[in-house]
Amino acid sequence: MSEQTQQRGTSQPRRVVVAGAGMAGVQTAVALREMGFTGTVTLIGAEPHQPYDRPPLSKAVLLGKAEGSAFDVDFEALGIELQLGREVLGVRPADHELDTEAGPVPYDVLVLATGAEPIRLPGAEGVPGVHLLRTLDDAERLRPVLARQHDIVVVGAGWIGAEFATAAREAGCAVTVVEAADRPLAGALPAEVAAPMAAWYADSGAVLRTHARVERVEPGTVVLDDGSRLPADAVVVGIGARPATAWLAGSDIKLGKHGEVVADDRLQTSVPDVYAVGDCASFPSGRYGERLLVHHWDNALQGPRTVAANIIGEAPAVYDPVPYFWSEQFGRFVQYAGHHASADTTLWRGDRSGPSWTVCWLRENRLVALLAVGRPRDLAQGRRLIEAGAEMNPVLISDPARPLKTATATA
C-alpha cells in the first residue's frame, strides 16, 4: 500500500477503479471481491456491451454459432459498478483522478487494463470492405460476409489471420492470405517451427502468399507490390496489435518501447496507487531474465490475482508466470507454453509433417518452452516441468512415445 493511500486513514483503499472491461479488467474486479475487498469497485469500459470474452469472436460468433460471449459474472451481486460505453481519456495521478468522456472519476487505486488495439493497414482506412477483428461489433459486421461466401483476402499470417482464415474456409469462402514475411507466424516462431504450418493453408483450401506486401486496397481489390491484383469482396487485416495506451500521454506513467505500461514484478506502475495488467503491460520475468509483453488470454486471466492481492496488501505477490496460449486453426489445436528466446537447444517429438508433434526448447538442459500440435498431454506435462525448472534428458525427450514427464535427467 502506498503512503498516499495510507494517509487517507484506512488500511485498505476505499475506491478501486479499473479502466478496461475485458478479461483482465473483469478478473481484477472479481478477484478483489473473492479476496474480501469491501470498498467500492468500479469497472469502466469503452464498449457499450456487457463485458465479454474475446476468443469466441474468431470462430463461434463469426460462424453464427453464438450471439456473443458475455462473461458469466453477476456484477450486481458482487457489488461491482459497471460504467460502459465510457471511453477513458487520461489520468492525473497527483489528483487521483481518471478522466473520461463523461467526466472525472476519483480513485484511491487505479488498475490499467485497457488491453491492446489492432494495427491498421496504412492507406486502407475508409475503404469499403476493409475489416479488423478485435471487438464484438467487428465480428458481427463480418458474420454476414462469411455467410455470403465472399472472396476474402486476409492480410497477415499470424495467429488471428490463421484463425479467421480457418473460420472463413469453414463457411465456404475463397480465402487468400498475404504475408510480407517468408512464412506464417514469422514474428512468433523460428523458421524451422513455422515451416510445417505453411502446408496447413493449402490443406484447408486457402491460398497462402508469402513475400507479399500490400501496395494498396481498392474497393473489391487488393493490389500487391508486385502488381498482382487479388479479388476481394472483403479484406480482413491481422497484422498485429499494440498496447492501447495512447490515452496515458502526459500522465508520467512510464511506457516501454512498444508503448506498453512498464510494470514491476508486482504489476505496479511507475506512479503510486496505479497498477497495470494484461495486454497493455509488460513485467520483468525472473524466470526468463527479461521483460515480457504477453498478448494472450491466459496472461489476462492470471495477472489480476496478483494485482488484487497487492491492492489488498495482506502479503506482497510477485507475478512471474509461465506464459501460455492456444490457437485453433485448420483443424489443429496448437498450444504454447514458456518463452523460447534464450534457448540453446531445439528438440522435436513426432513427425512435423504429421497431424501431431511437439517442439521443445531447452536452455542448459532445462525446458524453457514448448509448442504442441495435437499433443495436449505434452503441453500439460511440459508446462509443469517448466514451472519446476526440471533438468531434462535430451535423448528421452526426443522419443514421442515417452511421456514428457518421464524424460527428466533423473528418469
PDB file of N, CA and C in Angstrom, residues 63-96:
ATOM      1  N   LEU A  63     -19.210 -17.485 -37.099  1.00  0.00           N
ATOM      2  CA  LEU A  63     -19.949 -18.508 -37.845  1.00  0.00           C
ATOM      3  C   LEU A  63     -21.410 -18.614 -37.408  1.00  0.00           C
ATOM      4  N   GLY A  64     -21.847 -17.695 -36.550  1.00  0.00           N
ATOM      5  CA  GLY A  64     -23.238 -17.704 -36.138  1.00  0.00           C
ATOM      6  C   GLY A  64     -23.586 -18.799 -35.156  1.00  0.00           C
ATOM      7  N   LYS A  65     -22.569 -19.413 -34.539  1.00  0.00           N
ATOM      8  CA  LYS A  65     -22.828 -20.475 -33.564  1.00  0.00           C
ATOM      9  C   LYS A  65     -23.070 -19.906 -32.172  1.00  0.00           C
ATOM     10  N   ALA A  66     -22.816 -18.607 -32.003  1.00  0.00           N
ATOM     11  CA  ALA A  66     -23.061 -17.925 -30.736  1.00  0.00           C
ATOM     12  C   ALA A  66     -23.361 -16.474 -31.044  1.00  0.00           C
ATOM     13  N   GLU A  67     -24.241 -15.876 -30.247  1.00  0.00           N
ATOM     14  CA  GLU A  67     -24.589 -14.466 -30.454  1.00  0.00           C
ATOM     15  C   GLU A  67     -23.593 -13.542 -29.766  1.00  0.00           C
ATOM     16  N   GLY A  68     -22.906 -14.046 -28.796  1.00  0.00           N
ATOM     17  CA  GLY A  68     -21.940 -13.243 -28.061  1.00  0.00           C
ATOM     18  C   GLY A  68     -21.179 -14.134 -27.113  1.00  0.00           C
ATOM     19  N   SER A  69     -20.404 -13.523 -26.238  1.00  0.00           N
ATOM     20  CA  SER A  69     -19.591 -14.310 -25.308  1.00  0.00           C
ATOM     21  C   SER A  69     -19.456 -13.556 -23.986  1.00  0.00           C
ATOM     22  N   ALA A  70     -20.594 -13.068 -23.476  1.00  0.00           N
ATOM     23  CA  ALA A  70     -20.569 -12.302 -22.230  1.00  0.00           C
ATOM     24  C   ALA A  70     -20.047 -13.163 -21.085  1.00  0.00           C
ATOM     25  N   PHE A  71     -19.268 -12.529 -20.202  1.00  0.00           N
ATOM     26  CA  PHE A  71     -18.771 -13.246 -19.033  1.00  0.00           C
ATOM     27  C   PHE A  71     -19.935 -13.653 -18.125  1.00  0.00           C
ATOM     28  N   ASP A  72     -19.831 -14.828 -17.561  1.00  0.00           N
ATOM     29  CA  ASP A  72     -20.847 -15.316 -16.633  1.00  0.00           C
ATOM     30  C   ASP A  72     -20.532 -14.777 -15.241  1.00  0.00           C
ATOM     31  N   VAL A  73     -20.725 -13.484 -15.086  1.00  0.00           N
ATOM     32  CA  VAL A  73     -20.417 -12.800 -13.829  1.00  0.00           C
ATOM     33  C   VAL A  73     -21.633 -11.967 -13.431  1.00  0.00           C
ATOM     34  N   ASP A  74     -22.080 -12.121 -12.209  1.00  0.00           N
ATOM     35  CA  ASP A  74     -23.182 -11.303 -11.686  1.00  0.00           C
ATOM     36  C   ASP A  74     -22.563 -10.079 -11.019  1.00  0.00           C
ATOM     37  N   PHE A  75     -22.342  -9.046 -11.806  1.00  0.00           N
ATOM     38  CA  PHE A  75     -21.654  -7.860 -11.299  1.00  0.00           C
ATOM     39  C   PHE A  75     -22.440  -7.193 -10.168  1.00  0.00           C
ATOM     40  N   GLU A  76     -23.752  -7.179 -10.300  1.00  0.00           N
ATOM     41  CA  GLU A  76     -24.573  -6.549  -9.265  1.00  0.00           C
ATOM     42  C   GLU A  76     -24.440  -7.276  -7.940  1.00  0.00           C
ATOM     43  N   ALA A  77     -24.491  -8.611  -7.987  1.00  0.00           N
ATOM     44  CA  ALA A  77     -24.377  -9.394  -6.757  1.00  0.00           C
ATOM     45  C   ALA A  77     -23.016  -9.204  -6.094  1.00  0.00           C
ATOM     46  N   LEU A  78     -21.996  -8.995  -6.897  1.00  0.00           N
ATOM     47  CA  LEU A  78     -20.642  -8.793  -6.363  1.00  0.00           C
ATOM     48  C   LEU A  78     -20.393  -7.356  -5.941  1.00  0.00           C
ATOM     49  N   GLY A  79     -21.342  -6.490  -6.207  1.00  0.00           N
ATOM     50  CA  GLY A  79     -21.153  -5.091  -5.852  1.00  0.00           C
ATOM     51  C   GLY A  79     -20.119  -4.394  -6.716  1.00  0.00           C
ATOM     52  N   ILE A  80     -20.056  -4.778  -7.983  1.00  0.00           N
ATOM     53  CA  ILE A  80     -19.129  -4.152  -8.937  1.00  0.00           C
ATOM     54  C   ILE A  80     -19.934  -3.198  -9.812  1.00  0.00           C
ATOM     55  N   GLU A  81     -19.587  -1.937  -9.758  1.00  0.00           N
ATOM     56  CA  GLU A  81     -20.290  -0.935 -10.561  1.00  0.00           C
ATOM     57  C   GLU A  81     -19.746  -0.940 -11.982  1.00  0.00           C
ATOM     58  N   LEU A  82     -20.630  -1.084 -12.969  1.00  0.00           N
ATOM     59  CA  LEU A  82     -20.240  -1.043 -14.372  1.00  0.00           C
ATOM     60  C   LEU A  82     -20.539   0.333 -14.953  1.00  0.00           C
ATOM     61  N   GLN A  83     -19.548   0.896 -15.609  1.00  0.00           N
ATOM     62  CA  GLN A  83     -19.750   2.124 -16.380  1.00  0.00           C
ATOM     63  C   GLN A  83     -19.299   1.801 -17.800  1.00  0.00           C
ATOM     64  N   LEU A  84     -20.252   1.475 -18.667  1.00  0.00           N
ATOM     65  CA  LEU A  84     -19.948   1.000 -20.011  1.00  0.00           C
ATOM     66  C   LEU A  84     -20.225   2.092 -21.037  1.00  0.00           C
ATOM     67  N   GLY A  85     -19.597   1.940 -22.211  1.00  0.00           N
ATOM     68  CA  GLY A  85     -19.727   2.958 -23.241  1.00  0.00           C
ATOM     69  C   GLY A  85     -19.085   4.267 -22.823  1.00  0.00           C
ATOM     70  N   ARG A  86     -18.043   4.165 -22.019  1.00  0.00           N
ATOM     71  CA  ARG A  86     -17.399   5.347 -21.433  1.00  0.00           C
ATOM     72  C   ARG A  86     -15.898   5.269 -21.699  1.00  0.00           C
ATOM     73  N   GLU A  87     -15.412   6.030 -22.620  1.00  0.00           N
ATOM     74  CA  GLU A  87     -14.002   5.988 -23.005  1.00  0.00           C
ATOM     75  C   GLU A  87     -13.147   6.749 -22.010  1.00  0.00           C
ATOM     76  N   VAL A  88     -11.988   6.166 -21.676  1.00  0.00           N
ATOM     77  CA  VAL A  88     -11.050   6.863 -20.802  1.00  0.00           C
ATOM     78  C   VAL A  88     -10.173   7.775 -21.652  1.00  0.00           C
ATOM     79  N   LEU A  89      -9.889   8.950 -21.115  1.00  0.00           N
ATOM     80  CA  LEU A  89      -9.157   9.966 -21.881  1.00  0.00           C
ATOM     81  C   LEU A  89      -7.797  10.300 -21.290  1.00  0.00           C
ATOM     82  N   GLY A  90      -7.616  10.071 -20.019  1.00  0.00           N
ATOM     83  CA  GLY A  90      -6.348  10.418 -19.387  1.00  0.00           C
ATOM     84  C   GLY A  90      -6.416  10.154 -17.903  1.00  0.00           C
ATOM     85  N   VAL A  91      -5.277  10.272 -17.238  1.00  0.00           N
ATOM     86  CA  VAL A  91      -5.230  10.088 -15.792  1.00  0.00           C
ATOM     87  C   VAL A  91      -4.304  11.141 -15.197  1.00  0.00           C
ATOM     88  N   ARG A  92      -4.716  11.649 -14.048  1.00  0.00           N
ATOM     89  CA  ARG A  92      -3.920  12.640 -13.316  1.00  0.00           C
ATOM     90  C   ARG A  92      -3.545  12.035 -11.969  1.00  0.00           C
ATOM     91  N   PRO A  93      -2.394  11.361 -11.916  1.00  0.00           N
ATOM     92  CA  PRO A  93      -2.021  10.657 -10.682  1.00  0.00           C
ATOM     93  C   PRO A  93      -1.939  11.562  -9.459  1.00  0.00           C
ATOM     94  N   ALA A  94      -1.467  12.784  -9.633  1.00  0.00           N
ATOM     95  CA  ALA A  94      -1.332  13.673  -8.478  1.00  0.00           C
ATOM     96  C   ALA A  94      -2.681  13.973  -7.840  1.00  0.00           C
ATOM     97  N   ASP A  95      -3.728  14.007  -8.656  1.00  0.00           N
ATOM     98  CA  ASP A  95      -5.077  14.274  -8.165  1.00  0.00           C
ATOM     99  C   ASP A  95      -5.873  13.005  -7.879  1.00  0.00           C
ATOM    100  N   HIS A  96      -5.276  11.852  -8.212  1.00  0.00           N
ATOM    101  CA  HIS A  96      -6.005  10.581  -8.091  1.00  0.00           C
ATOM    102  C   HIS A  96      -7.335  10.641  -8.819  1.00  0.00           C
TER     103      HIS A  96
END
